[in-house]
Amino acid sequence: MSERALRGTRLVVTSYETDRGIDLAPRQAVEYACENGHRFEMPFSVEADIPAEWECKACGAQALLVDGDGPEEKKGKPARTHWDMLMERRTREELEEVLAERLAVLRSGAMNIAVHPRDSRKSA
């Protein structure tokens, strides 16, 4: 019987809960402003850590906290190049030795390098 009583009541869309007798957590309204001139407020819990940046509701740009400190700058690692990574694995003397060995192999003709037919047409 109870199965038929709820049929067709749009359970997914409609909530049957009420807010009566519920104490909501204390909140504060925090104002943000984006570089395009939009200003908006976001509700946060009184106990929450307020972020310095928030995405603008109107344009999606990064909005900064009004009357607050700017965002903390993150320490970034410097970009590592291929040369930096190579120097972590080998010394300069080792690299010069490997280079001399490879040049000797190339100059001796012991290494047979196949040339693609298309490459030979370009050089002609």
CSV table of N, CA and C in Angstrom, one decimal:
chain,number,residue,atom,x,y,z
A,1,MET,N,0.8,-1.2,0.0
A,1,MET,CA,0.0,0.0,0.0
A,1,MET,C,0.9,1.3,0.0
A,2,SER,N,2.0,1.3,0.8
A,2,SER,CA,2.8,2.5,0.9
A,2,SER,C,3.5,2.7,-0.5
A,3,GLU,N,3.8,1.7,-1.2
A,3,GLU,CA,4.4,1.9,-2.5
A,3,GLU,C,3.5,2.7,-3.4
A,4,ARG,N,2.2,2.4,-3.4
A,4,ARG,CA,1.3,3.1,-4.3
A,4,ARG,C,1.0,4.5,-3.8
A,5,ALA,N,1.2,4.8,-2.5
A,5,ALA,CA,0.9,6.1,-2.0
A,5,ALA,C,2.0,7.2,-2.5
A,6,LEU,N,3.2,6.8,-2.8
A,6,LEU,CA,4.2,7.7,-3.2
A,6,LEU,C,4.4,7.7,-4.7
A,7,ARG,N,3.7,6.9,-5.4
A,7,ARG,CA,3.8,6.9,-6.9
A,7,ARG,C,3.3,8.2,-7.5
A,8,GLY,N,4.1,8.7,-8.3
A,8,GLY,CA,3.7,9.9,-9.1
A,8,GLY,C,3.9,11.2,-8.3
A,9,THR,N,4.6,11.2,-7.2
A,9,THR,CA,4.8,12.4,-6.4
A,9,THR,C,6.0,13.2,-6.7
A,10,ARG,N,6.8,12.9,-7.7
A,10,ARG,CA,8.0,13.5,-8.1
A,10,ARG,C,9.0,13.6,-6.9
A,11,LEU,N,9.3,12.5,-6.4
A,11,LEU,CA,10.2,12.4,-5.2
A,11,LEU,C,11.6,13.1,-5.5
A,12,VAL,N,12.1,12.9,-6.7
A,12,VAL,CA,13.4,13.4,-7.0
A,12,VAL,C,13.4,15.0,-7.0
A,13,VAL,N,12.3,15.6,-7.5
A,13,VAL,CA,12.3,17.0,-7.7
A,13,VAL,C,11.9,17.7,-6.4
A,14,THR,N,10.9,17.2,-5.7
A,14,THR,CA,10.3,17.9,-4.5
A,14,THR,C,10.9,17.3,-3.2
A,15,SER,N,11.3,18.2,-2.3
A,15,SER,CA,11.8,17.8,-1.0
A,15,SER,C,10.6,17.9,0.0
A,16,TYR,N,10.4,16.9,0.8
A,16,TYR,CA,9.4,17.0,1.8
A,16,TYR,C,9.9,17.4,3.2
A,17,GLU,N,11.2,17.8,3.3
A,17,GLU,CA,11.7,18.3,4.5
A,17,GLU,C,11.4,19.7,4.7
A,18,THR,N,11.3,20.1,6.0
A,18,THR,CA,11.0,21.6,6.3
A,18,THR,C,12.2,22.1,7.1
A,19,ASP,N,12.3,23.4,7.2
A,19,ASP,CA,13.4,24.1,7.9
A,19,ASP,C,12.9,24.4,9.3
A,20,ARG,N,11.7,23.9,9.7
A,20,ARG,CA,11.2,24.2,11.1
A,20,ARG,C,12.0,23.5,12.1
A,21,GLY,N,12.4,24.2,13.1
A,21,GLY,CA,13.1,23.6,14.3
A,21,GLY,C,14.6,23.3,14.0
A,22,ILE,N,15.1,23.9,12.9
A,22,ILE,CA,16.6,23.7,12.6
A,22,ILE,C,17.3,25.0,12.8
A,23,ASP,N,18.4,24.9,13.5
A,23,ASP,CA,19.2,26.1,13.7
A,23,ASP,C,20.4,26.0,12.7
A,24,LEU,N,20.4,27.0,11.8
A,24,LEU,CA,21.5,27.0,10.8
A,24,LEU,C,22.7,27.5,11.5
A,25,ALA,N,23.9,27.1,10.9
A,25,ALA,CA,25.2,27.5,11.4
A,25,ALA,C,25.3,29.0,11.2
A,26,PRO,N,26.0,29.7,12.1
A,26,PRO,CA,26.2,31.2,12.0
A,26,PRO,C,27.0,31.4,10.7
A,27,ARG,N,26.6,32.4,10.0
A,27,ARG,CA,27.2,32.8,8.7
A,27,ARG,C,27.6,34.2,8.7
A,28,GLN,N,28.5,34.5,7.7
A,28,GLN,CA,29.0,35.8,7.4
A,28,GLN,C,29.0,36.0,5.9
A,29,ALA,N,28.7,37.2,5.5
A,29,ALA,CA,28.7,37.5,4.1
A,29,ALA,C,30.1,38.2,3.8
A,30,VAL,N,30.8,37.6,2.8
A,30,VAL,CA,32.1,38.1,2.4
A,30,VAL,C,32.0,38.7,1.0
A,31,GLU,N,32.5,39.9,0.8
A,31,GLU,CA,32.4,40.6,-0.5
A,31,GLU,C,33.7,40.4,-1.3
A,32,TYR,N,33.5,40.1,-2.6
A,32,TYR,CA,34.6,40.0,-3.6
A,32,TYR,C,34.3,40.9,-4.7
A,33,ALA,N,35.4,41.3,-5.4
A,33,ALA,CA,35.3,42.2,-6.5
A,33,ALA,C,36.3,41.7,-7.6
A,34,CYS,N,35.9,41.6,-8.8
A,34,CYS,CA,36.7,41.2,-9.9
A,34,CYS,C,37.3,42.3,-10.7
A,35,GLU,N,38.2,42.1,-11.5
A,35,GLU,CA,38.9,43.2,-12.3
A,35,GLU,C,38.0,43.8,-13.3
A,36,ASN,N,36.8,43.2,-13.6
A,36,ASN,CA,35.9,43.7,-14.6
A,36,ASN,C,34.8,44.6,-13.9
A,37,GLY,N,35.0,44.8,-12.6
A,37,GLY,CA,34.1,45.7,-11.9
A,37,GLY,C,32.9,45.1,-11.3
A,38,HIS,N,32.8,43.8,-11.3
A,38,HIS,CA,31.6,43.1,-10.7
A,38,HIS,C,31.9,42.9,-9.2
A,39,ARG,N,30.9,43.1,-8.4
A,39,ARG,CA,31.0,42.9,-7.0
A,39,ARG,C,29.9,42.0,-6.6
A,40,PHE,N,30.2,41.0,-5.7
A,40,PHE,CA,29.2,40.0,-5.2
A,40,PHE,C,29.6,39.6,-3.8
A,41,GLU,N,28.6,39.0,-3.1
A,41,GLU,CA,28.8,38.5,-1.8
A,41,GLU,C,28.7,37.0,-1.8
A,42,MET,N,29.5,36.3,-1.0
A,42,MET,CA,29.4,34.9,-0.8
A,42,MET,C,29.2,34.6,0.7
A,43,PRO,N,28.3,33.7,1.0
A,43,PRO,CA,28.1,33.4,2.4
A,43,PRO,C,29.1,32.3,2.9
A,44,PHE,N,29.7,32.5,4.0
A,44,PHE,CA,30.7,31.5,4.6
A,44,PHE,C,30.3,31.3,6.1
A,45,SER,N,30.7,30.2,6.6
A,45,SER,CA,30.5,30.0,8.0
A,45,SER,C,31.4,30.9,8.8
A,46,VAL,N,31.0,31.3,10.0
A,46,VAL,CA,31.8,32.1,10.8
A,46,VAL,C,33.2,31.5,11.1
A,47,GLU,N,33.2,30.2,11.2
A,47,GLU,CA,34.4,29.4,11.6
A,47,GLU,C,35.3,29.1,10.4
A,48,ALA,N,34.8,29.4,9.1
A,48,ALA,CA,35.6,29.0,7.9
A,48,ALA,C,36.7,29.9,7.7
A,49,ASP,N,37.8,29.4,7.1
A,49,ASP,CA,38.9,30.2,6.6
A,49,ASP,C,38.5,30.8,5.3
A,50,ILE,N,38.5,32.2,5.2
A,50,ILE,CA,38.0,32.9,4.0
A,50,ILE,C,39.1,32.9,2.9
A,51,PRO,N,38.8,32.4,1.7
A,51,PRO,CA,39.8,32.4,0.7
A,51,PRO,C,40.0,33.8,0.1
A,52,ALA,N,41.2,34.2,-0.3
A,52,ALA,CA,41.5,35.5,-0.8
A,52,ALA,C,41.0,35.7,-2.2
A,53,GLU,N,40.8,34.6,-2.9
A,53,GLU,CA,40.3,34.6,-4.3
A,53,GLU,C,39.0,33.8,-4.4
A,54,TRP,N,38.2,34.2,-5.4
A,54,TRP,CA,36.9,33.4,-5.6
A,54,TRP,C,36.6,33.7,-7.1
A,55,GLU,N,36.0,32.7,-7.8
A,55,GLU,CA,35.6,32.9,-9.2
A,55,GLU,C,34.4,33.8,-9.2
A,56,CYS,N,34.5,34.8,-10.1
A,56,CYS,CA,33.4,35.8,-10.3
A,56,CYS,C,32.1,35.1,-10.8
A,57,LYS,N,31.0,35.4,-10.2
A,57,LYS,CA,29.7,34.8,-10.7
A,57,LYS,C,29.3,35.3,-12.1
A,58,ALA,N,29.7,36.5,-12.4
A,58,ALA,CA,29.2,37.1,-13.7
A,58,ALA,C,30.1,36.7,-14.9
A,59,CYS,N,31.4,36.8,-14.7
A,59,CYS,CA,32.3,36.6,-15.9
A,59,CYS,C,33.3,35.5,-15.7
A,60,GLY,N,33.4,34.9,-14.6
A,60,GLY,CA,34.3,33.8,-14.4
A,60,GLY,C,35.8,34.2,-14.1
A,61,ALA,N,36.1,35.5,-14.0
A,61,ALA,CA,37.5,35.9,-13.7
A,61,ALA,C,37.7,35.7,-12.2
A,62,GLN,N,39.0,35.8,-11.9
A,62,GLN,CA,39.4,35.7,-10.5
A,62,GLN,C,39.0,37.0,-9.7
A,63,ALA,N,38.2,36.9,-8.7
A,63,ALA,CA,37.8,38.0,-7.9
A,63,ALA,C,38.6,38.0,-6.6
A,64,LEU,N,39.0,39.2,-6.1
A,64,LEU,CA,39.7,39.3,-4.9
A,64,LEU,C,38.9,39.7,-3.8
A,65,LEU,N,39.2,39.3,-2.6
A,65,LEU,CA,38.5,39.7,-1.4
A,65,LEU,C,38.6,41.2,-1.2
A,66,VAL,N,37.4,41.9,-0.9
A,66,VAL,CA,37.4,43.3,-0.7
A,66,VAL,C,37.9,43.5,0.7
A,67,ASP,N,38.7,44.5,0.9
A,67,ASP,CA,39.3,44.9,2.2
A,67,ASP,C,40.0,43.7,2.9
A,68,GLY,N,40.7,42.9,2.1
A,68,GLY,CA,41.4,41.8,2.6
A,68,GLY,C,42.8,41.8,2.0
A,69,ASP,N,43.6,40.9,2.6
A,69,ASP,CA,45.0,40.7,2.0
A,69,ASP,C,44.9,40.0,0.7
A,70,GLY,N,45.8,40.3,-0.2
A,70,GLY,CA,45.9,39.6,-1.5
A,70,GLY,C,46.2,38.1,-1.3
A,71,PRO,N,46.1,37.4,-2.4
A,71,PRO,CA,46.5,36.0,-2.3
A,71,PRO,C,48.0,35.8,-2.0
A,72,GLU,N,48.3,34.7,-1.3
A,72,GLU,CA,49.7,34.4,-1.0
A,72,GLU,C,50.4,33.9,-2.3
A,73,GLU,N,51.5,34.4,-2.5
A,73,GLU,CA,52.3,34.0,-3.7
A,73,GLU,C,52.9,32.6,-3.4
A,74,LYS,N,52.7,31.7,-4.3
A,74,LYS,CA,53.2,30.4,-4.1
A,74,LYS,C,54.6,30.3,-4.6
A,75,LYS,N,55.4,29.6,-3.8
A,75,LYS,CA,56.8,29.5,-4.2
A,75,LYS,C,56.8,28.4,-5.3
A,76,GLY,N,57.3,28.8,-6.4
A,76,GLY,CA,57.4,27.9,-7.6
A,76,GLY,C,58.8,27.5,-7.8
A,77,LYS,N,59.0,26.2,-8.2
A,77,LYS,CA,60.3,25.7,-8.5
A,77,LYS,C,60.7,26.3,-9.9
A,78,PRO,N,62.0,26.6,-10.0
A,78,PRO,CA,62.5,27.0,-11.3
A,78,PRO,C,62.3,25.9,-12.3
A,79,ALA,N,62.1,26.2,-13.5
A,79,ALA,CA,61.9,25.2,-14.6
A,79,ALA,C,63.2,24.5,-14.8
A,80,ARG,N,63.1,23.2,-14.8
A,80,ARG,CA,64.3,22.3,-15.0
A,80,ARG,C,64.4,22.1,-16.5
A,81,THR,N,65.6,22.3,-17.1
A,81,THR,CA,65.8,22.1,-18.5
A,81,THR,C,66.4,20.7,-18.7
A,82,HIS,N,66.5,20.2,-19.9
A,82,HIS,CA,67.1,18.9,-20.2
A,82,HIS,C,68.5,18.9,-19.7
A,83,TRP,N,69.2,20.1,-19.9
A,83,TRP,CA,70.6,20.2,-19.5
A,83,TRP,C,70.7,20.0,-18.0
A,84,ASP,N,69.8,20.6,-17.2
A,84,ASP,CA,69.9,20.5,-15.8
A,84,ASP,C,69.7,19.0,-15.3
A,85,MET,N,68.7,18.4,-16.0
A,85,MET,CA,68.5,17.0,-15.6
A,85,MET,C,69.7,16.1,-16.0
A,86,LEU,N,70.3,16.4,-17.1
A,86,LEU,CA,71.5,15.6,-17.5
A,86,LEU,C,72.6,15.8,-16.6
A,87,MET,N,72.8,17.1,-16.1
A,87,MET,CA,73.9,17.4,-15.2
A,87,MET,C,73.7,16.8,-13.8
A,88,GLU,N,72.5,16.4,-13.5
A,88,GLU,CA,72.2,15.7,-12.2
A,88,GLU,C,72.7,14.3,-12.3
A,89,ARG,N,72.7,13.7,-13.5
A,89,ARG,CA,73.1,12.3,-13.7
A,89,ARG,C,74.6,12.1,-14.0
A,90,ARG,N,75.2,13.0,-14.7
A,90,ARG,CA,76.6,12.9,-15.2
A,90,ARG,C,77.4,14.1,-14.9
A,91,THR,N,78.7,13.9,-14.9
A,91,THR,CA,79.6,15.0,-14.8
A,91,THR,C,80.0,15.5,-16.2
A,92,ARG,N,80.6,16.7,-16.2
A,92,ARG,CA,81.0,17.2,-17.5
A,92,ARG,C,82.1,16.3,-18.2
A,93,GLU,N,83.0,15.7,-17.4
A,93,GLU,CA,84.0,14.8,-17.9
A,93,GLU,C,83.4,13.6,-18.5
A,94,GLU,N,82.4,13.0,-17.8
A,94,GLU,CA,81.7,11.8,-18.4
A,94,GLU,C,81.0,12.2,-19.7
A,95,LEU,N,80.4,13.3,-19.8
A,95,LEU,CA,79.7,13.7,-21.0
A,95,LEU,C,80.7,13.9,-22.2
A,96,GLU,N,81.9,14.5,-21.9
A,96,GLU,CA,82.9,14.6,-22.9
A,96,GLU,C,83.4,13.3,-23.4
A,97,GLU,N,83.5,12.3,-22.5
A,97,GLU,CA,84.0,11.0,-22.8
A,97,GLU,C,83.0,10.3,-23.7
A,98,VAL,N,81.7,10.4,-23.4
A,98,VAL,CA,80.6,9.8,-24.2
A,98,VAL,C,80.6,10.4,-25.6
A,99,LEU,N,80.7,11.7,-25.6
A,99,LEU,CA,80.7,12.4,-26.9
A,99,LEU,C,81.9,11.9,-27.8
A,100,ALA,N,83.1,11.8,-27.2
A,100,ALA,CA,84.2,11.3,-28.0
A,100,ALA,C,84.0,9.9,-28.5
A,101,GLU,N,83.4,9.1,-27.7
A,101,GLU,CA,83.1,7.7,-28.2
A,101,GLU,C,82.1,7.7,-29.3
A,102,ARG,N,81.1,8.5,-29.2
A,102,ARG,CA,80.1,8.5,-30.3
A,102,ARG,C,80.6,9.1,-31.6
A,103,LEU,N,81.4,10.1,-31.4
A,103,LEU,CA,82.0,10.7,-32.6
A,103,LEU,C,83.0,9.8,-33.3
A,104,ALA,N,83.7,9.0,-32.5
A,104,ALA,CA,84.6,8.0,-33.1
A,104,ALA,C,83.8,6.9,-33.9
A,105,VAL,N,82.7,6.5,-33.3
A,105,VAL,CA,81.8,5.5,-34.0
A,105,VAL,C,81.3,6.1,-35.3
A,106,LEU,N,80.8,7.3,-35.3
A,106,LEU,CA,80.3,7.9,-36.5
A,106,LEU,C,81.4,8.2,-37.6
A,107,ARG,N,82.6,8.6,-37.2
A,107,ARG,CA,83.6,8.8,-38.1
A,107,ARG,C,84.2,7.5,-38.7
A,108,SER,N,84.1,6.4,-38.0
A,108,SER,CA,84.6,5.2,-38.5
A,108,SER,C,83.7,4.6,-39.5
A,109,GLY,N,82.5,5.0,-39.6
A,109,GLY,CA,81.5,4.4,-40.5
A,109,GLY,C,80.9,3.1,-40.0
A,110,ALA,N,81.2,2.7,-38.8
A,110,ALA,CA,80.7,1.4,-38.3
A,110,ALA,C,79.2,1.5,-38.1
A,111,MET,N,78.7,2.6,-37.9
A,111,MET,CA,77.2,2.8,-37.7
A,111,MET,C,76.6,3.0,-39.1
A,112,ASN,N,75.7,2.1,-39.4
A,112,ASN,CA,75.0,2.2,-40.7
A,112,ASN,C,73.7,2.9,-40.5
A,113,ILE,N,73.6,4.1,-41.1
A,113,ILE,CA,72.4,4.9,-40.9
A,113,ILE,C,71.7,4.8,-42.2
A,114,ALA,N,70.4,4.3,-42.1
A,114,ALA,CA,69.6,4.1,-43.3
A,114,ALA,C,69.0,5.5,-43.6
A,115,VAL,N,69.0,5.9,-44.9
A,115,VAL,CA,68.4,7.1,-45.3
A,115,VAL,C,67.0,6.8,-45.9
A,116,HIS,N,66.0,7.6,-45.5
A,116,HIS,CA,64.7,7.4,-46.0
A,116,HIS,C,64.7,8.0,-47.4
A,117,PRO,N,64.0,7.3,-48.4
A,117,PRO,CA,63.9,7.9,-49.8
A,117,PRO,C,63.4,9.3,-49.9
A,118,ARG,N,62.5,9.7,-49.1
A,118,ARG,CA,62.0,11.1,-49.1
A,118,ARG,C,63.1,12.1,-48.7
A,119,ASP,N,63.9,11.7,-47.7
A,119,ASP,CA,65.0,12.6,-47.3
A,119,ASP,C,66.0,12.8,-48.4
A,120,SER,N,66.3,11.7,-49.2
A,120,SER,CA,67.3,11.9,-50.3
A,120,SER,C,66.8,12.8,-51.4
A,121,ARG,N,65.5,12.9,-51.6
A,121,ARG,CA,64.9,13.8,-52.6
A,121,ARG,C,65.1,15.3,-52.2
A,122,LYS,N,64.9,15.5,-50.9
A,122,LYS,CA,65.0,16.9,-50.4
A,122,LYS,C,66.4,17.4,-50.5
A,123,SER,N,67.4,16.6,-50.3
A,123,SER,CA,68.8,17.1,-50.3
A,123,SER,C,69.3,17.2,-51.8
A,124,ALA,N,68.6,16.6,-52.7
A,124,ALA,CA,69.1,16.6,-54.1
A,124,ALA,C,68.7,17.9,-54.8
